[in-house]
Each structure stands twice: as C-alpha cells, then as structure tokens.
Coordinates of C-alpha atoms in Angstrom, one line a residue:
Chain F
R1 CA 4.3 10.5 13.7
A2 CA 6.5 9.7 10.7
K3 CA 7.5 12.4 8.3
P4 CA 6.0 11.4 4.8
G5 CA 9.0 10.7 2.3
G6 CA 11.7 10.4 4.9
K7 CA 11.5 7.0 6.6
D8 CA 14.4 6.0 8.8
E9 CA 13.1 2.5 9.4
L10 CA 13.5 -0.3 7.0
Chain M
M1 CA 18.3 3.3 16.3
N2 CA 17.6 1.0 19.4
I3 CA 18.6 -2.6 20.0
F4 CA 15.2 -3.9 19.1
R5 CA 15.3 -2.3 15.8
L6 CA 18.8 -3.5 15.1
L7 CA 18.0 -7.0 16.1
G8 CA 14.8 -6.7 13.9
D9 CA 16.8 -5.7 10.9
L10 CA 19.4 -8.4 11.5
S11 CA 16.8 -11.0 11.9
H12 CA 15.3 -9.9 8.6
L13 CA 18.7 -10.0 7.0
L14 CA 19.2 -13.6 8.4
A15 CA 15.8 -14.7 7.0
I16 CA 16.6 -13.4 3.5
I17 CA 20.2 -14.9 3.6
I18 CA 18.9 -18.3 4.9
L19 CA 16.6 -18.5 2.0
L20 CA 19.1 -17.6 -0.6
L21 CA 21.7 -20.0 0.8
K22 CA 19.2 -22.9 1.1
I23 CA 18.2 -22.4 -2.6
W24 CA 22.0 -22.0 -3.7
R25 CA 23.4 -25.0 -1.6
T26 CA 20.6 -27.5 -2.5
R27 CA 20.3 -26.3 -5.9
S28 CA 16.6 -26.4 -5.3
C29 CA 13.6 -24.0 -4.3
A30 CA 11.1 -26.9 -3.5
G31 CA 8.6 -26.0 -0.8
V32 CA 9.3 -22.2 -1.2
S33 CA 6.4 -19.9 -2.6
G34 CA 7.6 -18.0 -5.6
K35 CA 4.5 -15.8 -5.3
S36 CA 5.7 -14.7 -1.8
Q37 CA 9.1 -13.9 -3.0
I38 CA 7.8 -12.0 -5.9
L39 CA 5.5 -9.9 -3.4
F40 CA 8.6 -9.3 -1.2
A41 CA 10.4 -8.0 -4.1
L42 CA 7.6 -5.8 -5.0
V43 CA 7.4 -4.6 -1.3
F44 CA 11.1 -3.7 -1.3
T45 CA 10.9 -1.9 -4.8
T46 CA 8.0 0.3 -3.8
R47 CA 9.2 1.1 -0.3
Y48 CA 12.8 1.9 -1.2
L49 CA 12.2 4.4 -3.8
D50 CA 13.4 7.1 -1.4
L51 CA 16.9 5.8 -1.9
F52 CA 16.8 8.2 -4.7
T53 CA 15.2 11.2 -2.8
N54 CA 16.3 11.0 0.9
F55 CA 19.6 10.1 2.4
I56 CA 19.3 9.0 6.2
S57 CA 22.6 7.1 6.7
M58 CA 25.1 4.6 5.2
Y59 CA 23.5 1.9 7.3
N60 CA 20.0 2.7 6.0
S61 CA 21.1 3.0 2.3
A62 CA 23.2 -0.2 2.6
M63 CA 20.6 -2.3 4.1
K64 CA 18.0 -1.1 1.7
L65 CA 20.2 -2.1 -1.2
I66 CA 21.2 -5.5 0.3
Y67 CA 17.4 -6.4 0.8
L68 CA 16.5 -5.3 -2.7
V69 CA 19.3 -7.3 -4.4
C70 CA 18.8 -10.3 -2.3
S71 CA 15.1 -10.4 -2.9
Y72 CA 15.6 -9.9 -6.7
A73 CA 18.4 -12.7 -6.7
T74 CA 15.9 -15.1 -4.9
V75 CA 13.2 -14.4 -7.5
F76 CA 15.8 -14.9 -10.2
L77 CA 17.0 -18.2 -8.8
M78 CA 13.5 -19.5 -8.3
Y79 CA 11.9 -18.6 -11.9
F80 CA 15.2 -18.9 -14.0
K81 CA 18.2 -20.6 -12.6
F82 CA 16.2 -23.5 -10.6
K83 CA 13.1 -23.1 -12.2
A84 CA 12.8 -26.9 -12.7
T85 CA 12.6 -27.5 -8.8
Y86 CA 9.9 -24.8 -8.4
D87 CA 6.9 -26.3 -6.8
S88 CA 4.4 -24.4 -8.9
N89 CA 1.4 -26.8 -8.6
H90 CA 1.4 -26.2 -4.8
D91 CA 1.9 -22.5 -5.0
T92 CA -1.6 -21.6 -6.3
F93 CA -2.5 -18.6 -4.0
R94 CA -3.6 -15.8 -6.4
M95 CA -1.4 -12.7 -6.0
E96 CA -4.1 -10.2 -7.3
F97 CA -6.1 -11.2 -4.3
L98 CA -3.6 -9.5 -2.1
V99 CA -2.3 -6.6 -4.5
V100 CA -5.5 -5.3 -5.5
P101 CA -7.2 -4.8 -2.2
V102 CA -3.9 -3.6 -0.6
G103 CA -3.4 -1.1 -3.5
G104 CA -6.9 0.2 -2.9
L105 CA -6.4 0.6 0.7
A106 CA -3.0 2.5 0.2
F107 CA -5.0 5.0 -1.9
L108 CA -7.6 5.5 0.9
V109 CA -5.6 5.3 4.1
N110 CA -2.3 7.1 3.9
H111 CA -0.1 10.0 5.5
D112 CA 0.0 11.9 2.4
F113 CA -1.6 11.8 -1.0
T114 CA 1.7 11.8 -3.1
P115 CA 3.0 9.0 -5.4
L116 CA 6.0 8.2 -3.2
E117 CA 3.9 8.1 0.2
I118 CA 1.2 6.0 -1.6
L119 CA 3.8 3.5 -2.6
W120 CA 5.3 3.5 0.7
T121 CA 2.0 2.8 2.3
F122 CA 1.2 0.0 -0.3
S123 CA 4.6 -1.6 0.6
I124 CA 3.8 -1.6 4.2
Y125 CA 0.3 -3.1 3.8
L126 CA 1.6 -5.5 1.1
E127 CA 4.3 -6.7 3.5
A128 CA 1.8 -7.5 6.1
V129 CA 0.1 -10.2 4.1
A130 CA 2.9 -11.1 1.6
I131 CA 3.9 -14.3 3.5
L132 CA 0.2 -15.8 2.8
P133 CA 1.1 -17.7 -0.3
Q134 CA 4.0 -19.3 1.7
L135 CA 1.6 -20.3 4.5
F136 CA -0.9 -21.3 2.1
M137 CA 1.6 -23.7 0.2
I138 CA 2.6 -25.2 3.7
S139 CA -1.0 -25.9 4.6
K140 CA -1.5 -27.5 1.1
T141 CA 1.5 -29.8 1.4
G142 CA 1.0 -30.3 5.3
E143 CA 4.9 -29.8 5.9
A144 CA 7.9 -27.5 5.6
E145 CA 11.5 -28.3 5.5
T146 CA 13.3 -27.5 8.7
I147 CA 15.5 -24.9 7.0
T148 CA 12.4 -23.3 5.6
S149 CA 10.8 -23.1 9.0
H150 CA 13.9 -21.3 10.2
Y151 CA 13.5 -18.9 7.3
L152 CA 9.9 -18.4 8.4
F153 CA 10.8 -17.9 12.2
A154 CA 13.7 -15.3 11.3
L155 CA 11.2 -13.5 9.1
G156 CA 8.4 -13.4 11.7
S157 CA 10.6 -12.4 14.4
Y158 CA 11.7 -9.3 12.5
R159 CA 8.3 -7.6 12.7
A160 CA 7.9 -8.8 16.3
L161 CA 11.0 -7.1 17.2
Y162 CA 10.1 -4.1 15.3
I163 CA 6.7 -3.8 17.5
V164 CA 9.0 -3.7 20.6
N165 CA 11.0 -1.0 18.8
W166 CA 7.7 1.1 18.2
V167 CA 6.8 0.7 21.8
F168 CA 10.3 1.7 22.9
R169 CA 10.3 4.7 20.3
F170 CA 6.9 5.8 21.5
Y171 CA 8.0 6.2 25.1
T172 CA 11.4 7.6 24.5
E173 CA 10.9 9.9 21.4
G174 CA 7.1 10.2 21.2
F175 CA 7.5 8.7 17.8
F176 CA 4.8 6.6 16.3
D177 CA 3.5 5.7 12.8
L178 CA 0.1 4.1 13.0
I179 CA 0.0 2.8 9.4
A180 CA 3.2 0.8 10.2
I181 CA 2.2 -0.2 13.7
V182 CA -1.2 -1.5 12.7
A183 CA 0.2 -3.2 9.6
G184 CA 3.2 -4.7 11.7
C185 CA 0.7 -6.1 14.3
V186 CA -1.2 -7.8 11.6
Q187 CA 1.8 -9.1 9.9
T188 CA 3.1 -10.7 13.5
I189 CA -0.4 -12.0 14.2
L190 CA -0.3 -14.0 10.8
Y191 CA 3.0 -15.8 12.0
C192 CA 1.5 -16.7 15.6
D193 CA 0.2 -20.2 14.4
F194 CA 3.5 -20.9 12.7
F195 CA 5.6 -19.7 15.8
Y196 CA 3.5 -22.1 18.0
L197 CA 4.4 -25.1 15.7
Y198 CA 8.0 -23.9 15.3
I199 CA 8.5 -23.8 19.2
T200 CA 6.6 -27.2 19.9
K201 CA 8.2 -29.1 16.8
V202 CA 11.0 -27.7 15.1
L203 CA 12.9 -26.7 18.2
K204 CA 12.5 -30.3 19.5
G205 CA 14.2 -31.6 16.5
K206 CA 11.2 -32.7 14.7
Q207 CA 10.1 -31.5 11.0
L208 CA 7.4 -29.1 10.8
T209 CA 4.2 -30.9 9.9
L210 CA 0.6 -29.7 10.2
P211 CA -1.7 -31.7 12.6
A212 CA -4.1 -33.7 10.6

C-alpha cells in the first residue's frame, strides 16, 4: 500500500 | 520502476507534447476541449504539491515539472494566445459536475485525512474523469481531427500501461494502492469506446467520425 505523502508514481 | 511504468510515463508525455505541438504548429486549438485541459492542469497542480515536501528522484521531479509546465502552457495557448480558434460553443460540459462530486469523494475515501493526501486523492479521482469534456465535445461535433485522436490514444494508453505496472508491482513488490488502481481502471474504461474507433478507423487511414 502506498505511503501517504510519498508517491513514487506520476 | 519497470518497463510498463516507463512506457506509461512516456506515453503520457507524448500525449501532452502531441497536443502542444498541434496547437502551436496549426496556430489553432479547434476541436480541443479547454475544459479538459483546465482539469488536467488542476490534476497536476493538486497531485504534485509533494514536489515541495518529498524528493523521490531526479526523474520523478523532472517529469512532474514537465507535466505541470506543459499543461499550463496548453491552457495558456487555448485561453490567451489562440483564444480566437477555441471552439467554446461545442465545449459545454460543466466542470463543476466533475469537480464537486470528486472533491466530496476525496474527502470521504482517502488513505489519510491530511491536506496533501486529500489533494492527492482528489487529483487521482479527477484525472479519471477529466477527459469527459473532450469526449463530450467529440460526441457533439461527431468527429475529431486525426492528430487529436492520436493525442487521445496516447493519453488513454498511459493509464492502461499503468494498470499493467500495478499488476506487475503487486506480484513483484506486494505493492498496491487501491485508490489509484480503481480510479485508473475507471479512467481506462472511459477510453474503451474511443480505442475501438481509433483502431477500426484512424489506424486504417480514415478520420475519426462517430457512427450516426
């Protein structure tokens, strides 16, 4: 699950 | 980073550049929905606020900046420089019908109830439906210029490639982001009808026209 605040995708 | 994501990002970049070049070269934005372009500028603005808070990589920051600058440049060309060619009487989709429900949903369904996270969620939901004014415009006029259809194909392929990337990441890293996946699937489904017309008409050298 994605870390809120740090998104590596565009 | 995997090949599907890279291809998705490049396809997205290609779409944005096709549209900018089309407008610049023909000195006209006829057939392009300014509403969709405003919504995309809003999508990038609300999603990439993390440029100021999180550094991921040079690639990540550079692409974010390029998307932002290009989307604002497109809006500028449409509403200022080549405003006379903007087909506003065919671009009648009401943006508030998308922005308001999407804003409400972002407040209700998100990973974390913080301003940046809600704005990111808003951008993901809004991106899924931001193309609707453009598709609505094409359905009103019944046709699209070939270059506009190339733009739409590249733009639709981007999210379809991202779906493959998410499947790949799920199996290789155990990573998944349900919000992005559901919205990305909705977004891709909206393009299906267009993909069909693109493959059956544009790739055979004909202009994209809607069946009567």
